[in-house]
């Protein structure tokens, strides 16, 4: 049997915080314990927010924590052609359609529908796509694209589900509601998810499953905030005929108010803690990893 492969895949759109440290250290420790491999992947598809200084800081912070990784590091921005191939393959199956509404127009459509009844939201709390783009005639779609109208490429969820078998995964950690063991996937809860945009030929959902497959990742260990994203990932894996890794979702590191740490809320960065005199051992203690590593469950 080949050794298991774990990965840590941050986005260079801010400095790493304690939540990132916990996930990176947990993956690194699990890989060492299993005699496996540990990969670092840079998920930098968002050209407007990702910056070179943040990527450099990722390498610096992880090395300071005592984490080592295989090289070369896969950077998603260098593999857009591969993601585009996957989109074209799904389009060839009749599972992709373009939508042309702006975020403001989508918000207006949702408000109109909510005048009659509450409009459903996806597991992240975003309203499901309410627009009519799926029923646009092909010639009208081609005309809008030829005119340079911005668009998003969406997965026709109903058509995709009609092509797949029952979807489920074995959860080796625990979901936000205590879910563990065999979990039934619910990709329909996400509606017609965006898989690519005019300016970016991929999305998180698409690139993560492509990369995990191409890199031979066997064990995906990540935060519970991504638990229900697994439903979409299983659907894409089955549609594209790529392997399904083992999934294990771990607890989140929270601030004093009980909210998960986030770059967008400027949670204290590792570099700041290091500047205040913290050591790698202090970071392990702060995230409770010393106790976790003694447990076979990894404290998930």
JSON list of N, CA and C in Angstrom, two decimals, residues 98-172:
[
{"chain": "A", "resi": 98, "resn": "UNK", "atom": "N", "xyz": [-24.20, 29.38, -18.42]},
{"chain": "A", "resi": 98, "resn": "UNK", "atom": "CA", "xyz": [-23.75, 30.69, -17.96]},
{"chain": "A", "resi": 98, "resn": "UNK", "atom": "C", "xyz": [-24.90, 31.51, -17.38]},
{"chain": "A", "resi": 99, "resn": "UNK", "atom": "N", "xyz": [-24.63, 32.23, -16.30]},
{"chain": "A", "resi": 99, "resn": "UNK", "atom": "CA", "xyz": [-25.58, 33.20, -15.76]},
{"chain": "A", "resi": 99, "resn": "UNK", "atom": "C", "xyz": [-24.93, 34.57, -15.84]},
{"chain": "A", "resi": 100, "resn": "UNK", "atom": "N", "xyz": [-25.72, 35.61, -16.07]},
{"chain": "A", "resi": 100, "resn": "UNK", "atom": "CA", "xyz": [-25.17, 36.91, -16.40]},
{"chain": "A", "resi": 100, "resn": "UNK", "atom": "C", "xyz": [-25.52, 38.00, -15.39]},
{"chain": "A", "resi": 101, "resn": "UNK", "atom": "N", "xyz": [-26.24, 37.66, -14.34]},
{"chain": "A", "resi": 101, "resn": "UNK", "atom": "CA", "xyz": [-26.63, 38.68, -13.37]},
{"chain": "A", "resi": 101, "resn": "UNK", "atom": "C", "xyz": [-25.45, 39.09, -12.49]},
{"chain": "A", "resi": 102, "resn": "UNK", "atom": "N", "xyz": [-25.40, 40.36, -12.12]},
{"chain": "A", "resi": 102, "resn": "UNK", "atom": "CA", "xyz": [-24.43, 40.83, -11.14]},
{"chain": "A", "resi": 102, "resn": "UNK", "atom": "C", "xyz": [-24.91, 40.45, -9.75]},
{"chain": "A", "resi": 103, "resn": "UNK", "atom": "N", "xyz": [-24.04, 40.62, -8.76]},
{"chain": "A", "resi": 103, "resn": "UNK", "atom": "CA", "xyz": [-24.45, 40.32, -7.38]},
{"chain": "A", "resi": 103, "resn": "UNK", "atom": "C", "xyz": [-25.63, 41.19, -6.96]},
{"chain": "A", "resi": 104, "resn": "UNK", "atom": "N", "xyz": [-25.63, 42.44, -7.40]},
{"chain": "A", "resi": 104, "resn": "UNK", "atom": "CA", "xyz": [-26.73, 43.35, -7.06]},
{"chain": "A", "resi": 104, "resn": "UNK", "atom": "C", "xyz": [-28.03, 42.88, -7.70]},
{"chain": "A", "resi": 105, "resn": "UNK", "atom": "N", "xyz": [-27.95, 42.41, -8.94]},
{"chain": "A", "resi": 105, "resn": "UNK", "atom": "CA", "xyz": [-29.16, 41.92, -9.62]},
{"chain": "A", "resi": 105, "resn": "UNK", "atom": "C", "xyz": [-29.68, 40.65, -8.96]},
{"chain": "A", "resi": 106, "resn": "UNK", "atom": "N", "xyz": [-28.78, 39.78, -8.53]},
{"chain": "A", "resi": 106, "resn": "UNK", "atom": "CA", "xyz": [-29.21, 38.57, -7.83]},
{"chain": "A", "resi": 106, "resn": "UNK", "atom": "C", "xyz": [-29.89, 38.94, -6.51]},
{"chain": "A", "resi": 107, "resn": "UNK", "atom": "N", "xyz": [-29.32, 39.91, -5.79]},
{"chain": "A", "resi": 107, "resn": "UNK", "atom": "CA", "xyz": [-29.93, 40.35, -4.53]},
{"chain": "A", "resi": 107, "resn": "UNK", "atom": "C", "xyz": [-31.33, 40.90, -4.78]},
{"chain": "A", "resi": 108, "resn": "UNK", "atom": "N", "xyz": [-31.51, 41.63, -5.88]},
{"chain": "A", "resi": 108, "resn": "UNK", "atom": "CA", "xyz": [-32.83, 42.17, -6.20]},
{"chain": "A", "resi": 108, "resn": "UNK", "atom": "C", "xyz": [-33.81, 41.04, -6.51]},
{"chain": "A", "resi": 109, "resn": "UNK", "atom": "N", "xyz": [-33.38, 40.04, -7.26]},
{"chain": "A", "resi": 109, "resn": "UNK", "atom": "CA", "xyz": [-34.25, 38.90, -7.58]},
{"chain": "A", "resi": 109, "resn": "UNK", "atom": "C", "xyz": [-34.66, 38.14, -6.32]},
{"chain": "A", "resi": 110, "resn": "UNK", "atom": "N", "xyz": [-33.70, 37.97, -5.41]},
{"chain": "A", "resi": 110, "resn": "UNK", "atom": "CA", "xyz": [-34.00, 37.29, -4.15]},
{"chain": "A", "resi": 110, "resn": "UNK", "atom": "C", "xyz": [-35.03, 38.08, -3.35]},
{"chain": "A", "resi": 111, "resn": "UNK", "atom": "N", "xyz": [-34.86, 39.41, -3.30]},
{"chain": "A", "resi": 111, "resn": "UNK", "atom": "CA", "xyz": [-35.79, 40.25, -2.56]},
{"chain": "A", "resi": 111, "resn": "UNK", "atom": "C", "xyz": [-37.20, 40.15, -3.14]},
{"chain": "A", "resi": 112, "resn": "UNK", "atom": "N", "xyz": [-37.30, 40.07, -4.45]},
{"chain": "A", "resi": 112, "resn": "UNK", "atom": "CA", "xyz": [-38.60, 39.93, -5.09]},
{"chain": "A", "resi": 112, "resn": "UNK", "atom": "C", "xyz": [-39.28, 38.63, -4.68]},
{"chain": "A", "resi": 113, "resn": "UNK", "atom": "N", "xyz": [-38.49, 37.55, -4.65]},
{"chain": "A", "resi": 113, "resn": "UNK", "atom": "CA", "xyz": [-39.06, 36.25, -4.30]},
{"chain": "A", "resi": 113, "resn": "UNK", "atom": "C", "xyz": [-39.42, 36.17, -2.82]},
{"chain": "A", "resi": 114, "resn": "UNK", "atom": "N", "xyz": [-38.63, 36.83, -2.00]},
{"chain": "A", "resi": 114, "resn": "UNK", "atom": "CA", "xyz": [-38.91, 36.80, -0.57]},
{"chain": "A", "resi": 114, "resn": "UNK", "atom": "C", "xyz": [-40.13, 37.61, -0.19]},
{"chain": "A", "resi": 115, "resn": "UNK", "atom": "N", "xyz": [-40.67, 38.38, -1.12]},
{"chain": "A", "resi": 115, "resn": "UNK", "atom": "CA", "xyz": [-41.93, 39.07, -0.86]},
{"chain": "A", "resi": 115, "resn": "UNK", "atom": "C", "xyz": [-43.08, 38.09, -0.75]},
{"chain": "A", "resi": 116, "resn": "UNK", "atom": "N", "xyz": [-42.91, 36.91, -1.35]},
{"chain": "A", "resi": 116, "resn": "UNK", "atom": "CA", "xyz": [-43.95, 35.88, -1.30]},
{"chain": "A", "resi": 116, "resn": "UNK", "atom": "C", "xyz": [-43.67, 34.82, -0.24]},
{"chain": "A", "resi": 117, "resn": "UNK", "atom": "N", "xyz": [-42.39, 34.44, -0.10]},
{"chain": "A", "resi": 117, "resn": "UNK", "atom": "CA", "xyz": [-42.03, 33.39, 0.87]},
{"chain": "A", "resi": 117, "resn": "UNK", "atom": "C", "xyz": [-40.53, 33.45, 1.09]},
{"chain": "A", "resi": 118, "resn": "UNK", "atom": "N", "xyz": [-40.05, 32.91, 2.21]},
{"chain": "A", "resi": 118, "resn": "UNK", "atom": "CA", "xyz": [-38.60, 32.90, 2.44]},
{"chain": "A", "resi": 118, "resn": "UNK", "atom": "C", "xyz": [-37.88, 32.17, 1.32]},
{"chain": "A", "resi": 119, "resn": "UNK", "atom": "N", "xyz": [-36.76, 32.74, 0.88]},
{"chain": "A", "resi": 119, "resn": "UNK", "atom": "CA", "xyz": [-35.99, 32.13, -0.19]},
{"chain": "A", "resi": 119, "resn": "UNK", "atom": "C", "xyz": [-34.90, 31.26, 0.42]},
{"chain": "A", "resi": 120, "resn": "UNK", "atom": "N", "xyz": [-34.68, 30.05, -0.09]},
{"chain": "A", "resi": 120, "resn": "UNK", "atom": "CA", "xyz": [-33.68, 29.15, 0.52]},
{"chain": "A", "resi": 120, "resn": "UNK", "atom": "C", "xyz": [-32.25, 29.66, 0.36]},
{"chain": "A", "resi": 121, "resn": "UNK", "atom": "N", "xyz": [-31.43, 29.30, 1.34]},
{"chain": "A", "resi": 121, "resn": "UNK", "atom": "CA", "xyz": [-30.01, 29.64, 1.34]},
{"chain": "A", "resi": 121, "resn": "UNK", "atom": "C", "xyz": [-29.18, 28.37, 1.37]},
{"chain": "A", "resi": 122, "resn": "UNK", "atom": "N", "xyz": [-27.94, 28.47, 0.91]},
{"chain": "A", "resi": 122, "resn": "UNK", "atom": "CA", "xyz": [-27.04, 27.33, 0.95]},
{"chain": "A", "resi": 122, "resn": "UNK", "atom": "C", "xyz": [-26.45, 27.18, 2.35]},
{"chain": "A", "resi": 123, "resn": "UNK", "atom": "N", "xyz": [-25.70, 26.12, 2.63]},
{"chain": "A", "resi": 123, "resn": "UNK", "atom": "CA", "xyz": [-25.15, 25.91, 3.98]},
{"chain": "A", "resi": 123, "resn": "UNK", "atom": "C", "xyz": [-24.27, 27.04, 4.49]},
{"chain": "A", "resi": 124, "resn": "UNK", "atom": "N", "xyz": [-23.74, 27.89, 3.60]},
{"chain": "A", "resi": 124, "resn": "UNK", "atom": "CA", "xyz": [-22.95, 29.03, 4.02]},
{"chain": "A", "resi": 124, "resn": "UNK", "atom": "C", "xyz": [-23.80, 30.26, 4.28]},
{"chain": "A", "resi": 125, "resn": "UNK", "atom": "N", "xyz": [-25.10, 30.14, 4.04]},
{"chain": "A", "resi": 125, "resn": "UNK", "atom": "CA", "xyz": [-26.00, 31.26, 4.29]},
{"chain": "A", "resi": 125, "resn": "UNK", "atom": "C", "xyz": [-26.26, 32.16, 3.10]},
{"chain": "A", "resi": 126, "resn": "UNK", "atom": "N", "xyz": [-25.71, 31.84, 1.94]},
{"chain": "A", "resi": 126, "resn": "UNK", "atom": "CA", "xyz": [-25.93, 32.64, 0.74]},
{"chain": "A", "resi": 126, "resn": "UNK", "atom": "C", "xyz": [-27.19, 32.17, 0.03]},
{"chain": "A", "resi": 127, "resn": "UNK", "atom": "N", "xyz": [-28.03, 33.10, -0.49]},
{"chain": "A", "resi": 127, "resn": "UNK", "atom": "CA", "xyz": [-29.24, 32.69, -1.21]},
{"chain": "A", "resi": 127, "resn": "UNK", "atom": "C", "xyz": [-28.91, 31.83, -2.42]},
{"chain": "A", "resi": 128, "resn": "UNK", "atom": "N", "xyz": [-29.73, 30.83, -2.66]},
{"chain": "A", "resi": 128, "resn": "UNK", "atom": "CA", "xyz": [-29.56, 30.02, -3.87]},
{"chain": "A", "resi": 128, "resn": "UNK", "atom": "C", "xyz": [-29.83, 30.89, -5.10]},
{"chain": "A", "resi": 129, "resn": "UNK", "atom": "N", "xyz": [-29.22, 30.52, -6.20]},
{"chain": "A", "resi": 129, "resn": "UNK", "atom": "CA", "xyz": [-29.36, 31.30, -7.43]},
{"chain": "A", "resi": 129, "resn": "UNK", "atom": "C", "xyz": [-30.83, 31.35, -7.84]},
{"chain": "A", "resi": 130, "resn": "UNK", "atom": "N", "xyz": [-31.39, 32.56, -8.00]},
{"chain": "A", "resi": 130, "resn": "UNK", "atom": "CA", "xyz": [-32.81, 32.67, -8.31]},
{"chain": "A", "resi": 130, "resn": "UNK", "atom": "C", "xyz": [-33.11, 33.04, -9.76]},
{"chain": "A", "resi": 131, "resn": "UNK", "atom": "N", "xyz": [-32.09, 33.17, -10.60]},
{"chain": "A", "resi": 131, "resn": "UNK", "atom": "CA", "xyz": [-32.27, 33.73, -11.93]},
{"chain": "A", "resi": 131, "resn": "UNK", "atom": "C", "xyz": [-32.76, 32.76, -12.98]},
{"chain": "A", "resi": 132, "resn": "UNK", "atom": "N", "xyz": [-33.09, 33.29, -14.15]},
{"chain": "A", "resi": 132, "resn": "UNK", "atom": "CA", "xyz": [-33.65, 32.49, -15.24]},
{"chain": "A", "resi": 132, "resn": "UNK", "atom": "C", "xyz": [-32.63, 32.03, -16.27]},
{"chain": "A", "resi": 133, "resn": "UNK", "atom": "N", "xyz": [-31.32, 32.15, -15.96]},
{"chain": "A", "resi": 133, "resn": "UNK", "atom": "CA", "xyz": [-30.30, 31.90, -16.98]},
{"chain": "A", "resi": 133, "resn": "UNK", "atom": "C", "xyz": [-30.36, 30.49, -17.56]},
{"chain": "A", "resi": 134, "resn": "UNK", "atom": "N", "xyz": [-30.79, 29.53, -16.76]},
{"chain": "A", "resi": 134, "resn": "UNK", "atom": "CA", "xyz": [-30.81, 28.15, -17.25]},
{"chain": "A", "resi": 134, "resn": "UNK", "atom": "C", "xyz": [-31.74, 27.99, -18.46]},
{"chain": "A", "resi": 135, "resn": "UNK", "atom": "N", "xyz": [-32.75, 28.83, -18.55]},
{"chain": "A", "resi": 135, "resn": "UNK", "atom": "CA", "xyz": [-33.72, 28.70, -19.64]},
{"chain": "A", "resi": 135, "resn": "UNK", "atom": "C", "xyz": [-33.45, 29.64, -20.82]},
{"chain": "A", "resi": 136, "resn": "UNK", "atom": "N", "xyz": [-32.33, 30.39, -20.78]},
{"chain": "A", "resi": 136, "resn": "UNK", "atom": "CA", "xyz": [-32.01, 31.27, -21.89]},
{"chain": "A", "resi": 136, "resn": "UNK", "atom": "C", "xyz": [-31.71, 30.45, -23.14]},
{"chain": "A", "resi": 137, "resn": "UNK", "atom": "N", "xyz": [-32.19, 30.87, -24.30]},
{"chain": "A", "resi": 137, "resn": "UNK", "atom": "CA", "xyz": [-31.87, 30.16, -25.56]},
{"chain": "A", "resi": 137, "resn": "UNK", "atom": "C", "xyz": [-30.38, 30.22, -25.83]},
{"chain": "A", "resi": 138, "resn": "UNK", "atom": "N", "xyz": [-29.82, 29.19, -26.44]},
{"chain": "A", "resi": 138, "resn": "UNK", "atom": "CA", "xyz": [-28.38, 29.16, -26.72]},
{"chain": "A", "resi": 138, "resn": "UNK", "atom": "C", "xyz": [-27.89, 30.37, -27.52]},
{"chain": "A", "resi": 139, "resn": "UNK", "atom": "N", "xyz": [-28.66, 30.84, -28.50]},
{"chain": "A", "resi": 139, "resn": "UNK", "atom": "CA", "xyz": [-28.20, 31.97, -29.29]},
{"chain": "A", "resi": 139, "resn": "UNK", "atom": "C", "xyz": [-28.13, 33.25, -28.46]},
{"chain": "A", "resi": 140, "resn": "UNK", "atom": "N", "xyz": [-29.02, 33.39, -27.48]},
{"chain": "A", "resi": 140, "resn": "UNK", "atom": "CA", "xyz": [-28.97, 34.56, -26.61]},
{"chain": "A", "resi": 140, "resn": "UNK", "atom": "C", "xyz": [-27.76, 34.48, -25.69]},
{"chain": "A", "resi": 141, "resn": "UNK", "atom": "N", "xyz": [-27.43, 33.30, -25.22]},
{"chain": "A", "resi": 141, "resn": "UNK", "atom": "CA", "xyz": [-26.23, 33.11, -24.40]},
{"chain": "A", "resi": 141, "resn": "UNK", "atom": "C", "xyz": [-24.98, 33.49, -25.19]},
{"chain": "A", "resi": 142, "resn": "UNK", "atom": "N", "xyz": [-24.90, 32.98, -26.42]},
{"chain": "A", "resi": 142, "resn": "UNK", "atom": "CA", "xyz": [-23.73, 33.25, -27.25]},
{"chain": "A", "resi": 142, "resn": "UNK", "atom": "C", "xyz": [-23.60, 34.75, -27.53]},
{"chain": "A", "resi": 143, "resn": "UNK", "atom": "N", "xyz": [-24.72, 35.42, -27.75]},
{"chain": "A", "resi": 143, "resn": "UNK", "atom": "CA", "xyz": [-24.69, 36.85, -28.03]},
{"chain": "A", "resi": 143, "resn": "UNK", "atom": "C", "xyz": [-24.18, 37.63, -26.83]},
{"chain": "A", "resi": 144, "resn": "UNK", "atom": "N", "xyz": [-24.66, 37.30, -25.64]},
{"chain": "A", "resi": 144, "resn": "UNK", "atom": "CA", "xyz": [-24.22, 37.99, -24.43]},
{"chain": "A", "resi": 144, "resn": "UNK", "atom": "C", "xyz": [-22.72, 37.79, -24.19]},
{"chain": "A", "resi": 145, "resn": "UNK", "atom": "N", "xyz": [-22.25, 36.58, -24.40]},
{"chain": "A", "resi": 145, "resn": "UNK", "atom": "CA", "xyz": [-20.83, 36.29, -24.22]},
{"chain": "A", "resi": 145, "resn": "UNK", "atom": "C", "xyz": [-20.00, 37.04, -25.26]},
{"chain": "A", "resi": 146, "resn": "UNK", "atom": "N", "xyz": [-20.48, 37.06, -26.52]},
{"chain": "A", "resi": 146, "resn": "UNK", "atom": "CA", "xyz": [-19.76, 37.77, -27.58]},
{"chain": "A", "resi": 146, "resn": "UNK", "atom": "C", "xyz": [-19.69, 39.26, -27.31]},
{"chain": "A", "resi": 147, "resn": "UNK", "atom": "N", "xyz": [-20.68, 39.80, -26.62]},
{"chain": "A", "resi": 147, "resn": "UNK", "atom": "CA", "xyz": [-20.71, 41.23, -26.29]},
{"chain": "A", "resi": 147, "resn": "UNK", "atom": "C", "xyz": [-19.82, 41.57, -25.10]},
{"chain": "A", "resi": 148, "resn": "UNK", "atom": "N", "xyz": [-19.22, 40.53, -24.49]},
{"chain": "A", "resi": 148, "resn": "UNK", "atom": "CA", "xyz": [-18.34, 40.78, -23.36]},
{"chain": "A", "resi": 148, "resn": "UNK", "atom": "C", "xyz": [-19.03, 40.90, -22.03]},
{"chain": "A", "resi": 149, "resn": "UNK", "atom": "N", "xyz": [-20.27, 40.46, -21.95]},
{"chain": "A", "resi": 149, "resn": "UNK", "atom": "CA", "xyz": [-21.02, 40.52, -20.69]},
{"chain": "A", "resi": 149, "resn": "UNK", "atom": "C", "xyz": [-20.37, 39.58, -19.66]},
{"chain": "A", "resi": 150, "resn": "UNK", "atom": "N", "xyz": [-20.10, 40.06, -18.46]},
{"chain": "A", "resi": 150, "resn": "UNK", "atom": "CA", "xyz": [-19.56, 39.17, -17.42]},
{"chain": "A", "resi": 150, "resn": "UNK", "atom": "C", "xyz": [-20.53, 38.02, -17.15]},
{"chain": "A", "resi": 151, "resn": "UNK", "atom": "N", "xyz": [-19.96, 36.85, -16.83]},
{"chain": "A", "resi": 151, "resn": "UNK", "atom": "CA", "xyz": [-20.82, 35.70, -16.56]},
{"chain": "A", "resi": 151, "resn": "UNK", "atom": "C", "xyz": [-20.15, 34.76, -15.57]},
{"chain": "A", "resi": 152, "resn": "UNK", "atom": "N", "xyz": [-21.00, 33.93, -14.96]},
{"chain": "A", "resi": 152, "resn": "UNK", "atom": "CA", "xyz": [-20.53, 32.84, -14.11]},
{"chain": "A", "resi": 152, "resn": "UNK", "atom": "C", "xyz": [-21.02, 31.54, -14.72]},
{"chain": "A", "resi": 153, "resn": "UNK", "atom": "N", "xyz": [-20.18, 30.52, -14.70]},
{"chain": "A", "resi": 153, "resn": "UNK", "atom": "CA", "xyz": [-20.57, 29.20, -15.20]},
{"chain": "A", "resi": 153, "resn": "UNK", "atom": "C", "xyz": [-21.07, 28.38, -14.02]},
{"chain": "A", "resi": 154, "resn": "UNK", "atom": "N", "xyz": [-22.33, 27.97, -14.09]},
{"chain": "A", "resi": 154, "resn": "UNK", "atom": "CA", "xyz": [-22.98, 27.27, -13.00]},
{"chain": "A", "resi": 154, "resn": "UNK", "atom": "C", "xyz": [-23.21, 25.80, -13.34]},
{"chain": "A", "resi": 155, "resn": "UNK", "atom": "N", "xyz": [-23.19, 24.98, -12.31]},
{"chain": "A", "resi": 155, "resn": "UNK", "atom": "CA", "xyz": [-23.52, 23.56, -12.46]},
{"chain": "A", "resi": 155, "resn": "UNK", "atom": "C", "xyz": [-25.03, 23.41, -12.39]},
{"chain": "A", "resi": 156, "resn": "UNK", "atom": "N", "xyz": [-25.61, 22.77, -13.39]},
{"chain": "A", "resi": 156, "resn": "UNK", "atom": "CA", "xyz": [-27.04, 22.47, -13.36]},
{"chain": "A", "resi": 156, "resn": "UNK", "atom": "C", "xyz": [-27.23, 21.32, -12.37]},
{"chain": "A", "resi": 157, "resn": "UNK", "atom": "N", "xyz": [-27.56, 21.67, -11.15]},
{"chain": "A", "resi": 157, "resn": "UNK", "atom": "CA", "xyz": [-27.59, 20.69, -10.08]},
{"chain": "A", "resi": 157, "resn": "UNK", "atom": "C", "xyz": [-28.59, 19.57, -10.35]},
{"chain": "A", "resi": 158, "resn": "UNK", "atom": "N", "xyz": [-29.75, 19.92, -10.85]},
{"chain": "A", "resi": 158, "resn": "UNK", "atom": "CA", "xyz": [-30.76, 18.89, -11.12]},
{"chain": "A", "resi": 158, "resn": "UNK", "atom": "C", "xyz": [-30.27, 17.90, -12.15]},
{"chain": "A", "resi": 159, "resn": "UNK", "atom": "N", "xyz": [-29.67, 18.40, -13.22]},
{"chain": "A", "resi": 159, "resn": "UNK", "atom": "CA", "xyz": [-29.16, 17.51, -14.26]},
{"chain": "A", "resi": 159, "resn": "UNK", "atom": "C", "xyz": [-27.97, 16.69, -13.76]},
{"chain": "A", "resi": 160, "resn": "UNK", "atom": "N", "xyz": [-27.13, 17.31, -12.93]},
{"chain": "A", "resi": 160, "resn": "UNK", "atom": "CA", "xyz": [-25.96, 16.59, -12.39]},
{"chain": "A", "resi": 160, "resn": "UNK", "atom": "C", "xyz": [-26.40, 15.45, -11.49]},
{"chain": "A", "resi": 161, "resn": "UNK", "atom": "N", "xyz": [-27.37, 15.69, -10.64]},
{"chain": "A", "resi": 161, "resn": "UNK", "atom": "CA", "xyz": [-27.84, 14.64, -9.73]},
{"chain": "A", "resi": 161, "resn": "UNK", "atom": "C", "xyz": [-28.49, 13.49, -10.50]},
{"chain": "A", "resi": 162, "resn": "UNK", "atom": "N", "xyz": [-29.08, 13.80, -11.63]},
{"chain": "A", "resi": 162, "resn": "UNK", "atom": "CA", "xyz": [-29.72, 12.75, -12.44]},
{"chain": "A", "resi": 162, "resn": "UNK", "atom": "C", "xyz": [-28.68, 11.80, -13.04]},
{"chain": "A", "resi": 163, "resn": "UNK", "atom": "N", "xyz": [-27.41, 12.22, -13.09]},
{"chain": "A", "resi": 163, "resn": "UNK", "atom": "CA", "xyz": [-26.35, 11.39, -13.68]},
{"chain": "A", "resi": 163, "resn": "UNK", "atom": "C", "xyz": [-25.53, 10.64, -12.64]},
{"chain": "A", "resi": 164, "resn": "UNK", "atom": "N", "xyz": [-25.85, 10.81, -11.35]},
{"chain": "A", "resi": 164, "resn": "UNK", "atom": "CA", "xyz": [-25.01, 10.22, -10.31]},
{"chain": "A", "resi": 164, "resn": "UNK", "atom": "C", "xyz": [-25.79, 9.22, -9.47]},
{"chain": "A", "resi": 165, "resn": "UNK", "atom": "N", "xyz": [-25.02, 8.39, -8.80]},
{"chain": "A", "resi": 165, "resn": "UNK", "atom": "CA", "xyz": [-25.59, 7.44, -7.85]},
{"chain": "A", "resi": 165, "resn": "UNK", "atom": "C", "xyz": [-25.73, 8.12, -6.50]},
{"chain": "A", "resi": 166, "resn": "UNK", "atom": "N", "xyz": [-26.23, 7.38, -5.53]},
{"chain": "A", "resi": 166, "resn": "UNK", "atom": "CA", "xyz": [-26.36, 7.92, -4.18]},
{"chain": "A", "resi": 166, "resn": "UNK", "atom": "C", "xyz": [-24.97, 8.34, -3.67]},
{"chain": "A", "resi": 167, "resn": "UNK", "atom": "N", "xyz": [-24.91, 9.51, -3.07]},
{"chain": "A", "resi": 167, "resn": "UNK", "atom": "CA", "xyz": [-23.65, 10.08, -2.62]},
{"chain": "A", "resi": 167, "resn": "UNK", "atom": "C", "xyz": [-23.56, 10.06, -1.10]},
{"chain": "A", "resi": 168, "resn": "UNK", "atom": "N", "xyz": [-22.44, 9.55, -0.59]},
{"chain": "A", "resi": 168, "resn": "UNK", "atom": "CA", "xyz": [-22.22, 9.52, 0.85]},
{"chain": "A", "resi": 168, "resn": "UNK", "atom": "C", "xyz": [-20.72, 9.42, 1.09]},
{"chain": "A", "resi": 169, "resn": "UNK", "atom": "N", "xyz": [-20.31, 9.79, 2.29]},
{"chain": "A", "resi": 169, "resn": "UNK", "atom": "CA", "xyz": [-18.91, 9.63, 2.67]},
{"chain": "A", "resi": 169, "resn": "UNK", "atom": "C", "xyz": [-18.82, 9.17, 4.11]},
{"chain": "A", "resi": 170, "resn": "UNK", "atom": "N", "xyz": [-17.67, 8.61, 4.46]},
{"chain": "A", "resi": 170, "resn": "UNK", "atom": "CA", "xyz": [-17.42, 8.20, 5.83]},
{"chain": "A", "resi": 170, "resn": "UNK", "atom": "C", "xyz": [-16.64, 9.31, 6.52]},
{"chain": "A", "resi": 171, "resn": "UNK", "atom": "N", "xyz": [-17.28, 9.93, 7.49]},
{"chain": "A", "resi": 171, "resn": "UNK", "atom": "CA", "xyz": [-16.66, 11.03, 8.22]},
{"chain": "A", "resi": 171, "resn": "UNK", "atom": "C", "xyz": [-15.85, 10.49, 9.39]},
{"chain": "A", "resi": 172, "resn": "UNK", "atom": "N", "xyz": [-14.54, 10.70, 9.32]},
{"chain": "A", "resi": 172, "resn": "UNK", "atom": "CA", "xyz": [-13.65, 10.24, 10.39]},
{"chain": "A", "resi": 172, "resn": "UNK", "atom": "C", "xyz": [-13.49, 11.26, 11.50]}
]
